[in-house]
Short mmCIF file of C-alpha atoms and ligand atoms in Angstrom, two decimals:
data_model
loop_
_atom_site.label_atom_id
_atom_site.label_comp_id
_atom_site.label_asym_id
_atom_site.label_seq_id
_atom_site.Cartn_x
_atom_site.Cartn_y
_atom_site.Cartn_z
CA MET A 14 124.15 100.39 119.27
CA SER A 15 126.25 101.36 116.37
CA HIS A 16 128.81 103.95 117.01
CA ARG A 17 128.19 105.89 113.79
CA SER A 18 125.23 106.40 111.59
CA THR A 19 125.02 105.01 108.11
CA VAL A 20 123.65 107.21 105.30
CA ILE A 21 122.75 106.98 101.78
CA LEU A 22 124.96 109.05 99.59
CA GLY A 23 123.55 108.37 96.11
CA THR A 24 120.93 106.15 94.43
CA GLY A 25 120.69 104.98 90.75
CA SER A 26 118.58 102.70 88.72
CA TYR A 27 118.58 101.16 85.18
CA ALA A 28 115.83 99.62 83.20
CA PRO A 29 116.36 97.94 79.92
CA SER A 30 114.71 99.78 77.02
CA ARG A 31 112.78 96.85 75.54
CA VAL A 32 108.93 97.20 76.89
CA LEU A 33 106.85 94.21 76.87
CA THR A 34 103.21 95.25 77.30
CA ASN A 35 100.43 92.89 78.55
CA ALA A 36 98.54 93.12 75.18
CA GLU A 37 101.96 91.66 73.68
CA LEU A 38 101.72 88.67 76.24
CA ALA A 39 98.19 88.17 75.36
CA HIS A 40 99.49 87.12 71.77
CA THR A 41 101.60 84.28 73.24
CA ILE A 42 99.60 82.78 76.08
CA ASP A 43 95.98 82.84 77.34
CA THR A 44 95.84 86.06 79.12
CA SER A 45 94.49 89.71 78.64
CA ASP A 46 95.44 93.07 79.67
CA GLU A 47 92.33 93.09 81.84
CA TRP A 48 93.14 90.12 83.88
CA ILE A 49 96.81 91.06 84.40
CA HIS A 50 95.85 94.62 85.45
CA SER A 51 93.00 93.91 87.68
CA ARG A 52 94.74 91.05 89.59
CA SER A 53 98.31 92.66 89.80
CA GLY A 54 98.40 96.34 88.84
CA ILE A 55 100.92 95.44 86.03
CA ARG A 56 100.62 97.45 82.76
CA GLU A 57 104.08 96.45 81.27
CA ARG A 58 107.69 95.45 82.49
CA ARG A 59 111.13 95.59 80.96
CA ILE A 60 113.15 92.85 79.33
CA ALA A 61 116.97 92.71 78.81
CA ALA A 62 118.28 92.81 75.47
CA PRO A 63 119.89 89.60 73.80
CA GLY A 64 123.27 89.43 75.32
CA GLU A 65 122.38 91.98 78.34
CA MET A 66 123.66 90.34 81.38
CA THR A 67 122.55 90.89 84.91
CA SER A 68 126.01 92.47 85.53
CA ASP A 69 125.47 94.93 82.95
CA MET A 70 122.48 96.21 84.32
CA ALA A 71 123.93 96.33 87.72
CA VAL A 72 126.83 98.49 86.45
CA ALA A 73 124.82 100.98 84.88
CA ALA A 74 122.70 101.36 88.08
CA ALA A 75 125.95 101.61 90.09
CA GLN A 76 127.50 104.09 87.62
CA ARG A 77 124.47 106.33 88.21
CA ALA A 78 124.46 106.00 92.08
CA LEU A 79 128.16 106.97 92.12
CA ALA A 80 127.55 110.04 90.06
CA ASP A 81 124.68 110.91 92.36
CA ALA A 82 127.14 110.57 95.36
CA LYS A 83 129.90 112.37 93.57
CA LEU A 84 132.11 109.52 94.12
CA THR A 85 134.19 107.24 91.92
CA PRO A 86 134.70 103.47 92.02
CA ALA A 87 137.95 103.89 93.82
CA ASP A 88 136.05 104.94 96.78
CA ILE A 89 134.23 101.81 97.42
CA ASP A 90 135.51 99.13 99.43
CA LEU A 91 132.31 96.94 100.02
CA LEU A 92 129.98 95.68 97.35
CA ILE A 93 126.97 93.42 98.08
CA VAL A 94 124.74 92.45 95.25
CA ALA A 95 121.13 91.28 96.24
CA THR A 96 120.16 88.84 93.20
CA ILE A 97 118.66 85.48 92.31
CA THR A 98 119.92 85.64 88.65
CA PRO A 99 123.55 85.88 88.78
CA ASP A 100 125.18 85.83 85.24
CA MET A 101 126.26 82.29 86.16
CA PRO A 102 125.75 80.27 89.42
CA MET A 103 129.21 80.68 90.48
CA PRO A 104 131.27 82.95 90.90
CA ALA A 105 129.12 85.68 92.49
CA ALA A 106 127.64 88.38 89.90
CA ALA A 107 129.60 90.76 92.59
CA CYS A 108 132.81 89.64 91.11
CA ILE A 109 131.69 90.24 87.45
CA ILE A 110 130.25 93.60 88.50
CA GLN A 111 133.78 94.59 90.44
CA HIS A 112 135.73 93.98 87.26
CA LYS A 113 133.16 95.76 84.91
CA LEU A 114 133.00 98.77 87.10
CA GLY A 115 136.67 98.87 87.87
CA LEU A 116 136.34 98.60 91.69
CA ALA A 117 139.77 98.07 93.51
CA THR A 118 140.83 94.52 93.79
CA THR A 119 140.97 95.26 97.77
CA THR A 120 137.04 95.57 97.53
CA ALA A 121 135.17 92.80 99.54
CA CYS A 122 132.38 91.57 96.97
CA PHE A 123 129.64 89.08 97.60
CA ASP A 124 126.08 88.13 96.44
CA LEU A 125 123.15 88.01 98.86
CA ASN A 126 120.16 85.68 98.19
CA ALA A 127 117.02 86.62 99.92
CA ALA A 128 114.85 86.79 96.86
CA CYS A 129 112.52 89.78 96.71
CA SER A 130 113.58 90.86 100.23
CA GLY A 131 117.21 90.73 98.93
CA PHE A 132 117.77 94.65 98.82
CA ILE A 133 116.81 95.05 102.38
CA TYR A 134 118.80 92.14 103.64
CA ALA A 135 121.81 93.45 101.88
CA PHE A 136 121.25 97.22 102.96
CA ASP A 137 121.15 95.87 106.53
CA THR A 138 124.25 93.81 105.98
CA ALA A 139 126.38 96.68 104.67
CA CYS A 140 125.16 99.18 106.88
CA ALA A 141 126.32 96.77 109.75
CA MET A 142 129.63 96.34 108.06
CA LEU A 143 130.28 99.98 107.77
CA SER A 144 129.05 100.52 111.53
CA SER A 145 132.02 98.31 112.46
CA GLY A 146 134.40 100.74 111.20
CA ARG A 147 136.17 98.05 109.07
CA TYR A 148 134.58 99.46 105.77
CA GLN A 149 134.32 102.93 104.72
CA ARG A 150 132.01 103.09 101.41
CA ALA A 151 129.68 100.51 99.94
CA LEU A 152 127.68 99.92 96.87
CA VAL A 153 124.78 97.95 97.57
CA ILE A 154 122.93 96.70 94.32
CA GLY A 155 119.49 95.04 93.85
CA VAL A 156 119.31 93.58 90.30
CA GLU A 157 117.41 90.68 88.62
CA LYS A 158 117.16 89.37 85.05
CA LEU A 159 113.96 87.62 85.83
CA SER A 160 113.22 87.05 82.09
CA SER A 161 115.84 84.23 82.28
CA ILE A 162 113.94 82.15 85.01
CA VAL A 163 110.40 82.76 84.07
CA ASP A 164 108.73 79.95 82.46
CA TRP A 165 106.98 81.84 79.38
CA GLN A 166 104.71 78.95 78.94
CA ASP A 167 103.05 79.38 82.52
CA ARG A 168 100.62 82.36 82.40
CA THR A 169 100.34 82.03 86.24
CA THR A 170 103.70 83.46 86.77
CA CYS A 171 105.36 84.82 83.41
CA VAL A 172 102.92 88.00 83.40
CA LEU A 173 104.31 89.27 86.86
CA PHE A 174 107.91 89.72 86.46
CA GLY A 175 110.41 91.90 84.94
CA ASP A 176 114.12 92.87 84.57
CA GLY A 177 115.94 95.82 86.12
CA ALA A 178 118.51 97.20 88.69
CA GLY A 179 118.92 99.66 91.46
CA ALA A 180 121.96 100.82 93.51
CA VAL A 181 122.85 102.70 96.50
CA VAL A 182 125.89 104.09 97.93
CA ILE A 183 126.40 104.36 101.52
CA GLY A 184 128.81 105.80 103.90
CA PRO A 185 129.25 106.74 107.59
CA SER A 186 127.85 110.08 108.88
CA ASP A 187 128.85 111.88 112.01
CA GLN A 188 125.27 113.21 112.39
CA PRO A 189 123.46 111.16 114.81
CA GLY A 190 120.06 110.09 114.23
CA VAL A 191 120.09 109.99 110.45
CA GLY A 192 120.46 107.15 107.75
CA LEU A 193 119.40 103.58 108.73
CA LEU A 194 117.50 103.82 111.84
CA GLY A 195 116.74 100.00 112.12
CA THR A 196 115.57 96.88 110.35
CA ARG A 197 113.28 93.98 111.36
CA LEU A 198 114.00 90.85 109.07
CA GLY A 199 112.76 87.43 109.41
CA THR A 200 111.98 84.11 107.50
CA TYR A 201 109.35 81.45 107.36
CA GLY A 202 111.39 78.60 106.14
CA ASP A 203 108.44 76.11 106.42
CA SER A 204 107.10 77.63 103.29
CA VAL A 205 109.98 77.12 100.70
CA ASP A 206 107.67 75.21 98.39
CA LEU A 207 105.34 78.07 97.60
CA LEU A 208 107.99 79.91 95.78
CA CYS A 209 111.04 78.32 94.36
CA ILE A 210 113.04 77.18 91.37
CA PRO A 211 113.30 73.34 92.11
CA GLY A 212 115.78 72.21 89.63
CA GLY A 213 119.62 73.13 89.43
CA GLY A 214 120.72 73.23 93.03
CA SER A 215 122.62 70.50 94.60
CA ASN A 216 119.37 68.50 95.55
CA ALA A 217 118.35 68.27 92.01
CA PRO A 218 121.34 69.15 89.50
CA ALA A 219 120.65 69.96 85.96
CA SER A 220 119.62 66.88 83.77
CA VAL A 221 117.71 66.02 80.49
CA ALA A 222 114.70 65.24 82.98
CA SER A 223 114.88 68.47 85.08
CA VAL A 224 115.02 70.48 81.96
CA GLY A 225 112.17 68.30 80.42
CA ALA A 226 110.18 68.97 83.49
CA ARG A 227 110.66 72.66 83.29
CA ASP A 228 112.38 72.59 86.82
CA HIS A 229 114.65 75.44 86.16
CA PHE A 230 111.90 78.08 86.11
CA ILE A 231 110.04 79.82 88.88
CA LYS A 232 107.15 77.88 90.43
CA MET A 233 104.78 80.03 92.60
CA LYS A 234 101.54 79.11 94.42
CA GLY A 235 100.39 82.85 94.06
CA LYS A 236 97.29 82.77 96.16
CA GLU A 237 99.16 81.26 99.38
CA VAL A 238 101.91 83.55 98.79
CA PHE A 239 99.53 86.68 98.74
CA LYS A 240 98.07 85.97 101.93
CA ILE A 241 101.54 85.53 103.82
CA ALA A 242 102.94 88.50 101.97
CA VAL A 243 100.46 90.86 103.34
CA ARG A 244 100.65 89.44 106.85
CA ALA A 245 104.52 89.43 107.16
CA MET A 246 104.80 92.98 105.54
CA GLU A 247 102.26 94.28 107.89
CA GLU A 248 103.72 92.77 111.13
CA SER A 249 107.47 93.70 110.25
CA ALA A 250 106.28 97.36 109.43
CA ARG A 251 104.07 97.53 112.72
CA ASP A 252 107.03 96.14 114.55
CA ILE A 253 109.77 98.51 113.40
CA LEU A 254 107.32 101.47 113.89
CA GLU A 255 106.71 100.40 117.27
CA GLN A 256 110.45 99.77 118.13
CA HIS A 257 111.20 103.35 117.14
CA GLY A 258 108.08 104.84 118.58
CA LEU A 259 106.78 106.20 115.64
CA GLY A 260 103.27 106.36 114.42
CA ALA A 261 101.85 105.81 110.82
CA THR A 262 101.53 109.69 110.59
CA GLN A 263 105.40 110.27 110.92
CA ILE A 264 106.13 108.04 107.92
CA ALA A 265 106.55 110.56 104.90
CA LEU A 266 106.72 107.68 102.37
CA VAL A 267 106.53 103.97 102.24
CA ILE A 268 108.59 102.12 99.60
CA PRO A 269 107.21 98.54 99.43
CA HIS A 270 108.43 95.68 97.28
CA GLN A 271 106.62 95.83 93.86
CA ALA A 272 104.84 92.63 93.51
CA ASN A 273 101.27 93.34 93.12
CA LEU A 274 99.07 96.77 93.70
CA ARG A 275 96.62 94.64 95.57
CA ILE A 276 99.11 93.58 98.11
CA ILE A 277 100.43 97.21 98.76
CA GLU A 278 96.89 98.42 99.02
CA ALA A 279 96.08 95.81 101.54
CA ILE A 280 98.96 96.77 103.55
CA ALA A 281 98.22 100.40 103.23
CA GLN A 282 94.79 99.69 104.59
CA TYR A 283 96.03 97.49 107.75
CA LEU A 284 98.70 100.14 108.66
CA GLU A 285 96.37 102.96 108.15
CA ILE A 286 98.68 104.94 106.06
CA PRO A 287 96.97 106.57 102.90
CA MET A 288 98.08 105.34 99.27
CA GLU A 289 99.26 108.63 98.38
CA ARG A 290 102.27 107.86 100.89
CA PHE A 291 102.99 104.61 99.17
CA PHE A 292 105.49 104.76 96.02
CA VAL A 293 104.13 102.49 93.27
CA ASN A 294 105.67 101.71 89.89
CA VAL A 295 104.57 98.10 89.50
CA ASP A 296 102.60 99.15 86.61
CA ARG A 297 105.63 100.25 84.68
CA TYR A 298 108.04 97.33 85.78
CA GLY A 299 105.95 94.41 87.20
CA ASN A 300 108.01 92.43 89.81
CA THR A 301 111.70 92.83 89.77
CA SER A 302 112.63 90.95 92.74
CA ALA A 303 115.61 92.41 94.63
CA ALA A 304 115.74 95.30 92.27
CA SER A 305 112.13 96.69 93.05
CA ILE A 306 112.95 98.59 96.28
CA PRO A 307 116.13 100.31 95.17
CA ILE A 308 114.51 101.26 91.55
CA ALA A 309 111.59 102.76 93.41
CA LEU A 310 113.83 104.61 95.95
CA ASP A 311 115.80 106.05 93.26
CA GLU A 312 112.74 107.22 91.29
CA ALA A 313 111.18 108.66 94.47
CA ARG A 314 114.26 110.49 95.25
CA ARG A 315 114.68 112.05 91.70
CA THR A 316 111.05 112.84 91.54
CA GLY A 317 111.13 114.83 94.88
CA ARG A 318 109.16 112.53 96.93
CA ILE A 319 111.92 112.45 99.58
CA LYS A 320 113.04 115.50 101.63
CA ALA A 321 115.68 116.07 104.11
CA GLY A 322 114.25 114.84 107.69
CA ASP A 323 111.72 112.57 106.22
CA VAL A 324 111.34 109.12 107.64
CA THR A 325 111.03 106.51 104.87
CA LEU A 326 109.61 102.96 105.58
CA LEU A 327 110.86 100.06 103.00
CA VAL A 328 109.35 96.89 103.36
CA ALA A 329 109.60 93.65 101.16
CA PHE A 330 108.56 90.06 100.97
CA GLY A 331 109.82 87.21 98.93
CA ALA A 332 110.76 83.52 98.47
CA GLY A 333 112.15 81.83 101.36
CA LEU A 334 110.02 82.97 102.46
CA THR A 335 111.89 85.97 103.58
CA TYR A 336 110.65 89.39 104.78
CA GLY A 337 111.82 92.62 106.07
CA SER A 338 111.37 96.13 106.99
CA ALA A 339 113.95 99.27 107.28
CA LEU A 340 113.59 102.76 108.40
CA ILE A 341 115.73 105.52 107.13
CA ARG A 342 115.70 109.22 108.09
CA TRP A 343 116.96 111.28 105.49
O1 LIG B 27 107.47 88.83 95.01
C1 LIG B 27 107.45 87.88 95.69
C2 LIG B 27 106.19 87.41 96.25
N1 LIG B 27 105.21 87.12 95.21
C3 LIG B 27 103.84 87.53 95.16
O2 LIG B 27 103.84 88.61 95.97
C4 LIG B 27 102.75 87.16 94.34
C5 LIG B 27 101.52 86.96 95.08
N2 LIG B 27 100.40 86.58 94.34
C6 LIG B 27 99.72 87.28 93.40
O3 LIG B 27 100.10 88.44 93.27
C7 LIG B 27 98.37 86.79 93.08
O4 LIG B 27 98.13 85.44 93.61
C8 LIG B 27 98.65 86.61 91.78
C9 LIG B 27 98.68 87.74 90.85
C10 LIG B 27 99.68 85.62 91.06
C11 LIG B 27 97.23 85.87 91.06
O5 LIG B 27 96.23 86.43 91.53
P1 LIG B 27 94.75 85.67 92.38
O6 LIG B 27 93.80 86.88 92.32
O7 LIG B 27 95.47 84.89 93.53
O8 LIG B 27 94.28 84.74 91.29
P2 LIG B 27 94.17 82.91 91.10
O9 LIG B 27 96.08 82.61 91.25
O10 LIG B 27 93.40 82.72 92.02
O11 LIG B 27 93.70 82.75 89.82
C12 LIG B 27 92.50 83.24 89.39
C13 LIG B 27 92.00 82.57 88.00
C14 LIG B 27 92.53 81.05 87.88
O12 LIG B 27 91.44 80.21 87.07
P3 LIG B 27 90.29 79.34 87.75
O13 LIG B 27 91.20 78.41 88.41
O14 LIG B 27 89.64 80.44 88.74
O15 LIG B 27 89.40 79.04 86.72
C15 LIG B 27 93.76 81.01 87.07
O16 LIG B 27 93.93 79.92 86.31
O17 LIG B 27 92.93 83.09 87.01
C16 LIG B 27 93.53 82.20 86.13
N3 LIG B 27 94.76 82.89 85.76
C17 LIG B 27 94.87 83.59 84.62
N4 LIG B 27 94.04 84.02 83.82
C18 LIG B 27 94.48 84.93 82.89
C19 LIG B 27 96.09 82.78 86.29
N5 LIG B 27 96.92 83.40 85.68
C20 LIG B 27 96.12 84.02 84.70
C21 LIG B 27 96.61 84.68 83.44
N6 LIG B 27 95.84 85.39 82.77
N7 LIG B 27 97.91 85.40 83.46
#
């Protein structure tokens, strides 16, 4: 049991201005707005500008979160960045972001890779580090430039993903029973092959052959992932509600990972929580992996969908296959 509560002090998000619509995609690959929208709920996604880096998007979201929290970079002593698309394989994007944001050199900075579940994993990690009392205020960022790792010739994946960033500032609170109430994280490591980038790691370093085989792009077996996603998100949500003695009616808002509207609708049905209490923006951004939940969380707060005392459920699923749920009381 943690000896102090950890609360969200501010949120911020950023999406690149370039909008790529389904109709535009249909000019370059064999697809249609009708197919993409009916199968995924996606209408459009954002694409980073040429030269716009993952770190730039992260900095924009973080500055908004700091402003919302009425804090400055000097107040932060921990930065965790959830991403699968760092500016470069080494060092961590967090190091580049630290410098661009002007965080103190005494800030602990690292990246965390749990793919689309990354934000919940990073949020849990940051809250645990704050609960220890060794850190005071953390910035947790979910950011992706998926346009750089999507195979634009593969219609089964390229229509699904987009770019963006979301950030939260967290800190301790003396008030009991608020902030992060708990998490339920897990992994199905036996299903790595269903969603991965096969090339570029130590097992298959970049080579002329790996580039020719397009092995540096996302490969996904969508149908299989879909089924496991629904089951894992439903189970982890159910578990965490049970653990905390909460019924579906006590959840004011669910913020699910935005991968596919049909996945969200299936979870809503199984959990018996009406769709009106699910936040959905997959139509505007597509799947932004680790950025999807913090972007949605920021939009939910800014549009008045979260009030003091509310309990919010975050639930995600992604490559790994990782999954996780988190309960927050505001
Ligand atoms: O965030 C991490 C986790 N990722 C996910 O949650 C993604 C989970 N999976 C999904 O969201 C869905 O499986 C997809 C949206 C990827 C696909 O939907 P689906 O209903 O499972 O379609 P499918 O893969 O079974 O494809 C149906 C048909 C196929 O044609 P045949 O074999 O039936 O002739 C595909 O070749 O649709 C075809 N197809 C397309 N047609 C037009 C696949 N992609 C496209 C496309 N445009 N972009």
